[in-house]
Short mmCIF file of N, CA, C and O in Angstrom, two decimals:
data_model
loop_
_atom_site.label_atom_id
_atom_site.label_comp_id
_atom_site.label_asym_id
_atom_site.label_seq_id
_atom_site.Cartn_x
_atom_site.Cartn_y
_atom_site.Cartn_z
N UNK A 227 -28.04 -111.60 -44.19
CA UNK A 227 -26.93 -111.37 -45.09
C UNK A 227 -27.20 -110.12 -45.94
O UNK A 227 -28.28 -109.82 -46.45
N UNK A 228 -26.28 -109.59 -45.98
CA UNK A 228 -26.02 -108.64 -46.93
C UNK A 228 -25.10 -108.58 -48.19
O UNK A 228 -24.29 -109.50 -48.30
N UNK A 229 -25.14 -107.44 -49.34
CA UNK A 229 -24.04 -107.54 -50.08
C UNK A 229 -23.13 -106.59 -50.27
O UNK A 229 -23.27 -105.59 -50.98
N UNK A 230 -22.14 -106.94 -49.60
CA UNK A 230 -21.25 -105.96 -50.25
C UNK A 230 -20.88 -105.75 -51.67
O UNK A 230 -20.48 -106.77 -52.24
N UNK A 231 -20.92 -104.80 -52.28
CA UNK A 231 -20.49 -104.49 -54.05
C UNK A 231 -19.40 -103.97 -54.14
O UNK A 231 -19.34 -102.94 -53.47
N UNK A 232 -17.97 -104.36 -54.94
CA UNK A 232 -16.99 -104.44 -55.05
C UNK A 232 -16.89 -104.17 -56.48
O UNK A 232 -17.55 -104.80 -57.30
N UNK A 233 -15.92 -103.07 -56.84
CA UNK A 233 -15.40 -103.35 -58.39
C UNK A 233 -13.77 -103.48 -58.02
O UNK A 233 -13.13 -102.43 -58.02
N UNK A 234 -13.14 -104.62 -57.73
CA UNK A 234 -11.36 -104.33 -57.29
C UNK A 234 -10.99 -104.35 -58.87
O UNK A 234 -11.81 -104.73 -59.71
N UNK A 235 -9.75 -103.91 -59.19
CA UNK A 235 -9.33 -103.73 -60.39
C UNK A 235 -8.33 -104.91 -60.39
O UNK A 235 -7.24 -104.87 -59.81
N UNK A 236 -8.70 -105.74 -60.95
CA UNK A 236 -7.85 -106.80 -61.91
C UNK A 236 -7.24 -106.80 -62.86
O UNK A 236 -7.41 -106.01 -63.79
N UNK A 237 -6.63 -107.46 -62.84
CA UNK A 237 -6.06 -108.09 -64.62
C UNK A 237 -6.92 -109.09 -65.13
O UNK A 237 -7.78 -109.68 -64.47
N UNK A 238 -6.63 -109.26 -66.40
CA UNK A 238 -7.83 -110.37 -67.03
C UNK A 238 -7.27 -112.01 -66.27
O UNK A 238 -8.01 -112.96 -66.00
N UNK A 239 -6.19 -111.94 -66.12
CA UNK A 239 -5.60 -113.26 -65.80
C UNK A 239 -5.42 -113.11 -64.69
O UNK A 239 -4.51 -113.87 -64.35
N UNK A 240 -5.96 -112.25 -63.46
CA UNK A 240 -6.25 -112.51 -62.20
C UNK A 240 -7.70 -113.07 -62.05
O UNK A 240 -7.99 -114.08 -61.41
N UNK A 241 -8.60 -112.26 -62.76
CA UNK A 241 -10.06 -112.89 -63.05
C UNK A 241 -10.36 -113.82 -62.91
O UNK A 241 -11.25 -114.33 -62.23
N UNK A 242 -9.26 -114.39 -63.89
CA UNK A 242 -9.76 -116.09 -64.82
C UNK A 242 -8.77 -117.11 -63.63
O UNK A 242 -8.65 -118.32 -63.77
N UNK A 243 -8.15 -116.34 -62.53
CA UNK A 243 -7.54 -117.48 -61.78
C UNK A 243 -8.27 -117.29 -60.40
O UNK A 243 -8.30 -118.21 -59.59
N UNK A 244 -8.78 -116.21 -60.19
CA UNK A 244 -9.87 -116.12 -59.18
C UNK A 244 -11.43 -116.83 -59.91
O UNK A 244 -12.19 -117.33 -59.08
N UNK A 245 -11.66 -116.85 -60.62
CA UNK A 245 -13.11 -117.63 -61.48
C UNK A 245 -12.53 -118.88 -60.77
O UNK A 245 -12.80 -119.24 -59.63
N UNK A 246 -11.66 -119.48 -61.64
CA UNK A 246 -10.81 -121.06 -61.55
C UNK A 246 -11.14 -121.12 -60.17
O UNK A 246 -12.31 -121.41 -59.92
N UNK A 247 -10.18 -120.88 -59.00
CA UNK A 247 -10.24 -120.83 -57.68
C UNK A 247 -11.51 -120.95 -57.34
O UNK A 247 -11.72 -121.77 -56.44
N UNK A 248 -12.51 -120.35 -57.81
CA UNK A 248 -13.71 -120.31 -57.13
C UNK A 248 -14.49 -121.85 -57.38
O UNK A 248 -15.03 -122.66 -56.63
N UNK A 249 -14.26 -121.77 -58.71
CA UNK A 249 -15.39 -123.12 -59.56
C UNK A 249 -14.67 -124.30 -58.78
O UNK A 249 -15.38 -124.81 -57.91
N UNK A 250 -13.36 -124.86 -58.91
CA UNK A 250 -12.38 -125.57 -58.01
C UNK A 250 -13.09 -126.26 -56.38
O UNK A 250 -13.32 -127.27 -55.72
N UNK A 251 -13.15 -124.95 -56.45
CA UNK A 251 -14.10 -125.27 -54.50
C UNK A 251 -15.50 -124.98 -54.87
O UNK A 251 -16.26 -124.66 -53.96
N UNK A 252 -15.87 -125.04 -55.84
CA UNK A 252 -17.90 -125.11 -56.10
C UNK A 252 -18.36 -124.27 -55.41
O UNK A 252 -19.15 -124.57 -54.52
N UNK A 253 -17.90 -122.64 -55.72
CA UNK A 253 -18.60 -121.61 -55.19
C UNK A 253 -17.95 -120.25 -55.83
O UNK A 253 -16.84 -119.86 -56.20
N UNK A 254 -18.99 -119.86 -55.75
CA UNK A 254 -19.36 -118.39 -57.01
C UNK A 254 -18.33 -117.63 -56.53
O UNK A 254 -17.87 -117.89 -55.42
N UNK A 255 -17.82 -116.54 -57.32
CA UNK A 255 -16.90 -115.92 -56.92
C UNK A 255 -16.93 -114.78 -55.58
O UNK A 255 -15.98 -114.30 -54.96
N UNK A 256 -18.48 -114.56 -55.40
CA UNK A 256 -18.38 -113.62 -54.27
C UNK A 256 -18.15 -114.15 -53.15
O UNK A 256 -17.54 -113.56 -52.25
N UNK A 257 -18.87 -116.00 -52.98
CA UNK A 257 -18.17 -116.21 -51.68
C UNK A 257 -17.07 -116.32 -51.56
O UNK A 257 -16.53 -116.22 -50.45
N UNK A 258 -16.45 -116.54 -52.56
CA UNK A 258 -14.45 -116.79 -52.49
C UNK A 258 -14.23 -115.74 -51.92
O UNK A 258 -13.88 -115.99 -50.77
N UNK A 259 -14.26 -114.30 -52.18
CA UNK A 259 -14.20 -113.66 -52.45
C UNK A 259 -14.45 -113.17 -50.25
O UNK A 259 -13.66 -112.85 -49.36
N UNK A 260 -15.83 -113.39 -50.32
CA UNK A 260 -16.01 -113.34 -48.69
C UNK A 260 -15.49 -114.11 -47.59
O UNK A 260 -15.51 -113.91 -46.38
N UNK A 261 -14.76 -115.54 -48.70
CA UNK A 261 -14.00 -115.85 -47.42
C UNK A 261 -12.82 -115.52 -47.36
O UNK A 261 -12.23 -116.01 -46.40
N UNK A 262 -12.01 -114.60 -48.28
CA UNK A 262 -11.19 -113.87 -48.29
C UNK A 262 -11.41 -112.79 -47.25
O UNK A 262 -10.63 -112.46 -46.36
N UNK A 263 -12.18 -112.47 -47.42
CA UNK A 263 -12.75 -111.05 -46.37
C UNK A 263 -12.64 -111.13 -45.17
O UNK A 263 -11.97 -110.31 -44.54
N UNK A 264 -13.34 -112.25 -44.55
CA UNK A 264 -13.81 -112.81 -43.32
C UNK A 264 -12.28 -113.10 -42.62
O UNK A 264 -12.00 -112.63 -41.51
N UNK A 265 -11.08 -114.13 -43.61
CA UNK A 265 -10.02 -114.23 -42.80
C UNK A 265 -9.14 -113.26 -42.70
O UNK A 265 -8.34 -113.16 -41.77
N UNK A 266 -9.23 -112.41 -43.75
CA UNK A 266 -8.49 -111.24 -43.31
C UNK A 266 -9.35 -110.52 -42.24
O UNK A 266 -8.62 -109.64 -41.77
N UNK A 267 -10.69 -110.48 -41.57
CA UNK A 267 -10.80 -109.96 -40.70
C UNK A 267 -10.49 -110.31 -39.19
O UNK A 267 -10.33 -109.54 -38.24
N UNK A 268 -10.45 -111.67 -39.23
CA UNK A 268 -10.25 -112.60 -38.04
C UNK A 268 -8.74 -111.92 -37.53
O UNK A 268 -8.59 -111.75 -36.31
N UNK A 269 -7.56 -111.51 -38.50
CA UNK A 269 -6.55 -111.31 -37.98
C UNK A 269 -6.20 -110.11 -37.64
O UNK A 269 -5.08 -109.66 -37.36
N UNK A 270 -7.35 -109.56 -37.68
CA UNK A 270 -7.23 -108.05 -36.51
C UNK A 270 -6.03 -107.31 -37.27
O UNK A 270 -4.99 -107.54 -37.88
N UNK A 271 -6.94 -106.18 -36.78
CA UNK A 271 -6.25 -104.75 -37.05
C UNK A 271 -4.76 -104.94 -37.03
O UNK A 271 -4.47 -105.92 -36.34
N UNK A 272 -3.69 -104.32 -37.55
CA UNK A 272 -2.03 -103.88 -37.48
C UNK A 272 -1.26 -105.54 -37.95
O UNK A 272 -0.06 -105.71 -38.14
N UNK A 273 -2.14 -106.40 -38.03
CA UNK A 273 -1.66 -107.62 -38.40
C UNK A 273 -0.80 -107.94 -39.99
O UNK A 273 -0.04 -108.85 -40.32
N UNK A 274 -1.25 -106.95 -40.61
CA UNK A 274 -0.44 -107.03 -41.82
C UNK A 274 -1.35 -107.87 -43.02
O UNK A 274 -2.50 -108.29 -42.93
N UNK A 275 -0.75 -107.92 -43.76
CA UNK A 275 -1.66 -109.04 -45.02
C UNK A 275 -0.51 -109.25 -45.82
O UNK A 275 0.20 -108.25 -45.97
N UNK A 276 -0.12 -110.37 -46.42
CA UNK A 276 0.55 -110.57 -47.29
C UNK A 276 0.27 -110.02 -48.80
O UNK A 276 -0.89 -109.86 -49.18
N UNK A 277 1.24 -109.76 -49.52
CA UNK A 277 1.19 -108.55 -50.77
C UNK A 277 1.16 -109.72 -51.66
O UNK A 277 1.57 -110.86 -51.44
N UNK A 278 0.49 -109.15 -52.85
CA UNK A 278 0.79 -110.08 -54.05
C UNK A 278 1.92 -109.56 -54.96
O UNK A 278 1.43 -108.50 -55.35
N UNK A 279 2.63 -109.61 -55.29
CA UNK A 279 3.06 -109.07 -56.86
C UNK A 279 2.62 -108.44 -57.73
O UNK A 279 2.45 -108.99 -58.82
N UNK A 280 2.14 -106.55 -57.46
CA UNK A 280 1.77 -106.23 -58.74
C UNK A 280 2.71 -105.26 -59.76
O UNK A 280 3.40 -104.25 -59.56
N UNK A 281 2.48 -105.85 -60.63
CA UNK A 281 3.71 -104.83 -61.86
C UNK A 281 2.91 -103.59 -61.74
O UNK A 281 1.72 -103.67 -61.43
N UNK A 282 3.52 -102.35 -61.97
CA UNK A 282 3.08 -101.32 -62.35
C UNK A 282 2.37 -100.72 -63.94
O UNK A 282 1.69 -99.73 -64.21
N UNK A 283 3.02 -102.06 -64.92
CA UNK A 283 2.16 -102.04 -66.29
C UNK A 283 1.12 -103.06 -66.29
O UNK A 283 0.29 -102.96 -67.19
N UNK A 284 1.00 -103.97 -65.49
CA UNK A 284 -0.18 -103.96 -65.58
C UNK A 284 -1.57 -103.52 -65.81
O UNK A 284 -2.15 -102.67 -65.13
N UNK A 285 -2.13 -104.24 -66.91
CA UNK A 285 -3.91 -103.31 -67.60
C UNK A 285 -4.23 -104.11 -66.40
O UNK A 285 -3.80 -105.21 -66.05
N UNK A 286 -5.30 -103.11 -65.71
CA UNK A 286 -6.49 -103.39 -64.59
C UNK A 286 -7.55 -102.79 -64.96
O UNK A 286 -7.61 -101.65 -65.43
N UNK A 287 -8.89 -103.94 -64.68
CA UNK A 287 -10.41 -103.06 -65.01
C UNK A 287 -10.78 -103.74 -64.00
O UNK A 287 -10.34 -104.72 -63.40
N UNK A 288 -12.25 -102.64 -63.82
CA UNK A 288 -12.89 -103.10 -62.94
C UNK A 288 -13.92 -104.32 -63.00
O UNK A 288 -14.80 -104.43 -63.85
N UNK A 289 -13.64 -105.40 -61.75
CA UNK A 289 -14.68 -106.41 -62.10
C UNK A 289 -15.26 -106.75 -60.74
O UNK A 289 -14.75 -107.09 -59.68
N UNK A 290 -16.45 -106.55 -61.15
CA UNK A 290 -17.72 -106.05 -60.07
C UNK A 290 -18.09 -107.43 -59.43
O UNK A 290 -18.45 -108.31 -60.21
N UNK A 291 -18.06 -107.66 -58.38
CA UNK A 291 -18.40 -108.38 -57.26
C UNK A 291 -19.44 -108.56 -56.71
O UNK A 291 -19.69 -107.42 -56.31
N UNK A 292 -20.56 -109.42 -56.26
CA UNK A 292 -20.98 -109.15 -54.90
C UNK A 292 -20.77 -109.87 -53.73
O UNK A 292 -21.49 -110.88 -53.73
N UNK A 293 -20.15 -109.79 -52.83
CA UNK A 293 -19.73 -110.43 -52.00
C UNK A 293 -20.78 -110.51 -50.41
O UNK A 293 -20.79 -109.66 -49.53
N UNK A 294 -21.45 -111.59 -50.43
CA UNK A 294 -22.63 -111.64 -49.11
C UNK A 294 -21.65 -111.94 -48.17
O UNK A 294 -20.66 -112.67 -48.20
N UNK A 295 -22.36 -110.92 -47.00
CA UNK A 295 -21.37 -111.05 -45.70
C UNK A 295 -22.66 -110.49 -44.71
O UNK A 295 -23.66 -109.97 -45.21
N UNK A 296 -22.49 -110.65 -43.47
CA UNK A 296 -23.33 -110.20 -42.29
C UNK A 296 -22.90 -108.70 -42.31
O UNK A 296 -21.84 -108.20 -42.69
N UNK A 297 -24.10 -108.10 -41.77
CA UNK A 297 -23.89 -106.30 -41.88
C UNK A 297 -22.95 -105.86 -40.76
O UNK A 297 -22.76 -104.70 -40.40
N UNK A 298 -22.38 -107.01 -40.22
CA UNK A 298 -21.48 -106.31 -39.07
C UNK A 298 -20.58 -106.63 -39.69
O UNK A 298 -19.72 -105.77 -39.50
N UNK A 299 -20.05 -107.69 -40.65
CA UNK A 299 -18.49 -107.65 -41.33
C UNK A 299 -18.71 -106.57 -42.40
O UNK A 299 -17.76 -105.91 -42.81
N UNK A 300 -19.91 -106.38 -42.83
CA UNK A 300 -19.65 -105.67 -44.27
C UNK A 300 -19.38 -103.90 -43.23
O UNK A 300 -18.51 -103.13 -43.65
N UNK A 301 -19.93 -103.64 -42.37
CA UNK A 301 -19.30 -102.58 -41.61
C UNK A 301 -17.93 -102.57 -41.04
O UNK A 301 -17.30 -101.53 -40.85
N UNK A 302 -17.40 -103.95 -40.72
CA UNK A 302 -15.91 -103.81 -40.25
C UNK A 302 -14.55 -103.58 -41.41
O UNK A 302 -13.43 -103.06 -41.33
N UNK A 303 -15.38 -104.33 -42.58
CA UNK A 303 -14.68 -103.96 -44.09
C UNK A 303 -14.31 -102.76 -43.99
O UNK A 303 -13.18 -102.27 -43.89
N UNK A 304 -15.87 -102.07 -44.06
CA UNK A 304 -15.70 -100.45 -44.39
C UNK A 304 -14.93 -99.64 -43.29
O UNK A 304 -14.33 -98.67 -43.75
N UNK A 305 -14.83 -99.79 -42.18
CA UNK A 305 -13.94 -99.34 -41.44
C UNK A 305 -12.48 -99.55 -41.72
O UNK A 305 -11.66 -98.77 -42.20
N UNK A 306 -12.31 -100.95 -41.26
CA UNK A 306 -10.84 -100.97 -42.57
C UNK A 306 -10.36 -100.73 -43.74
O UNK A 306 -9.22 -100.83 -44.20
N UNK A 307 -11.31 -100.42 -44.15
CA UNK A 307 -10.64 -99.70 -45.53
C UNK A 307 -10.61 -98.15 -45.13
O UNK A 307 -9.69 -97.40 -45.46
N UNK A 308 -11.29 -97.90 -44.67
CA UNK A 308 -11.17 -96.38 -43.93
C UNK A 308 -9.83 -96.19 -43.46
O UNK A 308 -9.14 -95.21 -43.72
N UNK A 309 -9.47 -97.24 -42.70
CA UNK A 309 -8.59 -97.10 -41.70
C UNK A 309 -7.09 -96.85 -42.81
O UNK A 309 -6.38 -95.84 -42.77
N UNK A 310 -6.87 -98.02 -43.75
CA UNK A 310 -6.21 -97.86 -44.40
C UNK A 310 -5.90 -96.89 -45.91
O UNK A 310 -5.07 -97.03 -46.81
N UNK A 311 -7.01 -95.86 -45.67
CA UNK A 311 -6.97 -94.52 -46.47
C UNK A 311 -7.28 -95.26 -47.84
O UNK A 311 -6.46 -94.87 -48.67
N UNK A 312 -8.04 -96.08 -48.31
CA UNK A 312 -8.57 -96.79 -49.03
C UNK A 312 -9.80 -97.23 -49.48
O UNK A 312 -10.57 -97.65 -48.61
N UNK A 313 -10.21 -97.24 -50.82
CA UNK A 313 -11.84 -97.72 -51.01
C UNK A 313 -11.78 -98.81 -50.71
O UNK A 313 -10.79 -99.53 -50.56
N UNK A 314 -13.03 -99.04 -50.58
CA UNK A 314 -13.72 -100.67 -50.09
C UNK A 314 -13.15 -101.39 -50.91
O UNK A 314 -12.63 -102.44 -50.53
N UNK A 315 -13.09 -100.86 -52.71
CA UNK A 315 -12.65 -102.03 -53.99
C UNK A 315 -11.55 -102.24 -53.97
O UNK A 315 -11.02 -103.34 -54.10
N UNK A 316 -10.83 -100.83 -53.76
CA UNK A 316 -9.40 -101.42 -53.29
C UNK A 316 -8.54 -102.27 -52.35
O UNK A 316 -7.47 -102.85 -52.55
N UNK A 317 -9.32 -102.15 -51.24
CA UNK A 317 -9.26 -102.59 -50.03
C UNK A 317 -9.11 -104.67 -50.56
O UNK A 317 -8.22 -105.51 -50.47
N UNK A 318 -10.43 -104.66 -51.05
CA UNK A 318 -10.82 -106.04 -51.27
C UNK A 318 -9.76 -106.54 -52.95
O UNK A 318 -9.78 -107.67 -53.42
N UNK A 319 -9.04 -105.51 -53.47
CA UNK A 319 -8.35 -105.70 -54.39
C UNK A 319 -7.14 -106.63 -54.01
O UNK A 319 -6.63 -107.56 -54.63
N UNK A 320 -6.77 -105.89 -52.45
CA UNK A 320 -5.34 -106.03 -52.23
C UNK A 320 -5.44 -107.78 -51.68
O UNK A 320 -4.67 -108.70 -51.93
N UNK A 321 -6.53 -107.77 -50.98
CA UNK A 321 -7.09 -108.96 -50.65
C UNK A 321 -6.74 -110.49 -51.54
O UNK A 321 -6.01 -111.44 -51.25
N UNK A 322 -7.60 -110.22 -52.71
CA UNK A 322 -7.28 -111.32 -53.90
C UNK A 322 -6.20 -111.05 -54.50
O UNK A 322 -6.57 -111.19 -55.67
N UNK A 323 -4.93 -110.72 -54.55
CA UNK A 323 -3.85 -110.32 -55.48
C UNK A 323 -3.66 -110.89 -54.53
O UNK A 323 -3.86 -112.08 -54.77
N UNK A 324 -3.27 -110.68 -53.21
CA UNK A 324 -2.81 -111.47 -52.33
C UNK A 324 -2.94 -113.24 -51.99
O UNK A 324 -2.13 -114.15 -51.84
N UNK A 325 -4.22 -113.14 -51.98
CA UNK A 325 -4.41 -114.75 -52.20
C UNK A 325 -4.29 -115.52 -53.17
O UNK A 325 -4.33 -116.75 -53.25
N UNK A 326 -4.10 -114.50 -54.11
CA UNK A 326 -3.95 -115.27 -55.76
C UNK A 326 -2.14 -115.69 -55.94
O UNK A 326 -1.48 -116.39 -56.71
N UNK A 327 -1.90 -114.92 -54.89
CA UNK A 327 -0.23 -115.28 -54.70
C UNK A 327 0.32 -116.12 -53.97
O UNK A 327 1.55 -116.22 -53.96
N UNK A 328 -0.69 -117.08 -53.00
CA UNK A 328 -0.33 -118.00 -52.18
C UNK A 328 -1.08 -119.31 -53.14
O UNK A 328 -2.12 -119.17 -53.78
N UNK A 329 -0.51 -120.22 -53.07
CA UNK A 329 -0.88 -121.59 -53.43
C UNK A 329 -2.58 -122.03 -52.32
O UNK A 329 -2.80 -121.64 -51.17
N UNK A 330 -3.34 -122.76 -53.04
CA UNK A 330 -4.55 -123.39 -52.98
C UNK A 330 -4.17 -124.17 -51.67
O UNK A 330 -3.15 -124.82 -51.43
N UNK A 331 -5.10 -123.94 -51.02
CA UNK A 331 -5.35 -125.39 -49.83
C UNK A 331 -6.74 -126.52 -50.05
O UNK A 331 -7.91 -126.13 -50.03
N UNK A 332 -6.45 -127.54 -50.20
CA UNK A 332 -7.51 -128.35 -50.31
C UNK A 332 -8.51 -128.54 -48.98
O UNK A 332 -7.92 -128.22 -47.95
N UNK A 333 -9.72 -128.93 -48.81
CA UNK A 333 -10.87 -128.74 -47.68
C UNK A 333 -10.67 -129.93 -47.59
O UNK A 333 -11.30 -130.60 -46.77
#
């Protein structure tokens, strides 16, 4: 395992509902965070991702991540974010805004 390091830019009340989300399912925010990663990678390239809702006044800061992943996803990340003319933080930004916009599934 490796770590990927992430600063995606949040809102304070994306934070505190990605924290929530995480503690919820009894795991730190980077794995949330990597299994975010992981299923957006499963669905292959040109597949799309669902958008979250972001306002344009929205305050965003950066809040730093580490997200453990195998060095072959943390390389397929970085390619996709390449691909999509995008940093890695951003990349993984669009990620959780996105999931923070779909309702919870229970395990």
């Amino acid at each position: 395992m490796v770590r990927l390091r992430v600063d995606p830019q949040l809102t304070r009340g994306e934070v505190r509902e990605l924290q929530a989300r995480a503690a919820a399912d009894l795991r730190s925010v980077g794995s949330t965070v990597a299994l975010l990663v992981i299923e957006d990678l499963r669905r292959g390239p040109g597949r799309g991702r669902p958008t979250g809702g972001v306002s344009l006044g929205d305050k965003r800061s950066a809040y730093g991540i580490a997200v453990p992943l195998t060095a072959e996803q943390k390389r397929k990340v970085e390619h996709r974010a390449r691909e999509e003319v995008r940093s890695v933080s951003s990349y993984v930004a669009l990620l959780i805004v996105a999931a923070l916009g779909r309702p919870t599934t229970s395990a």
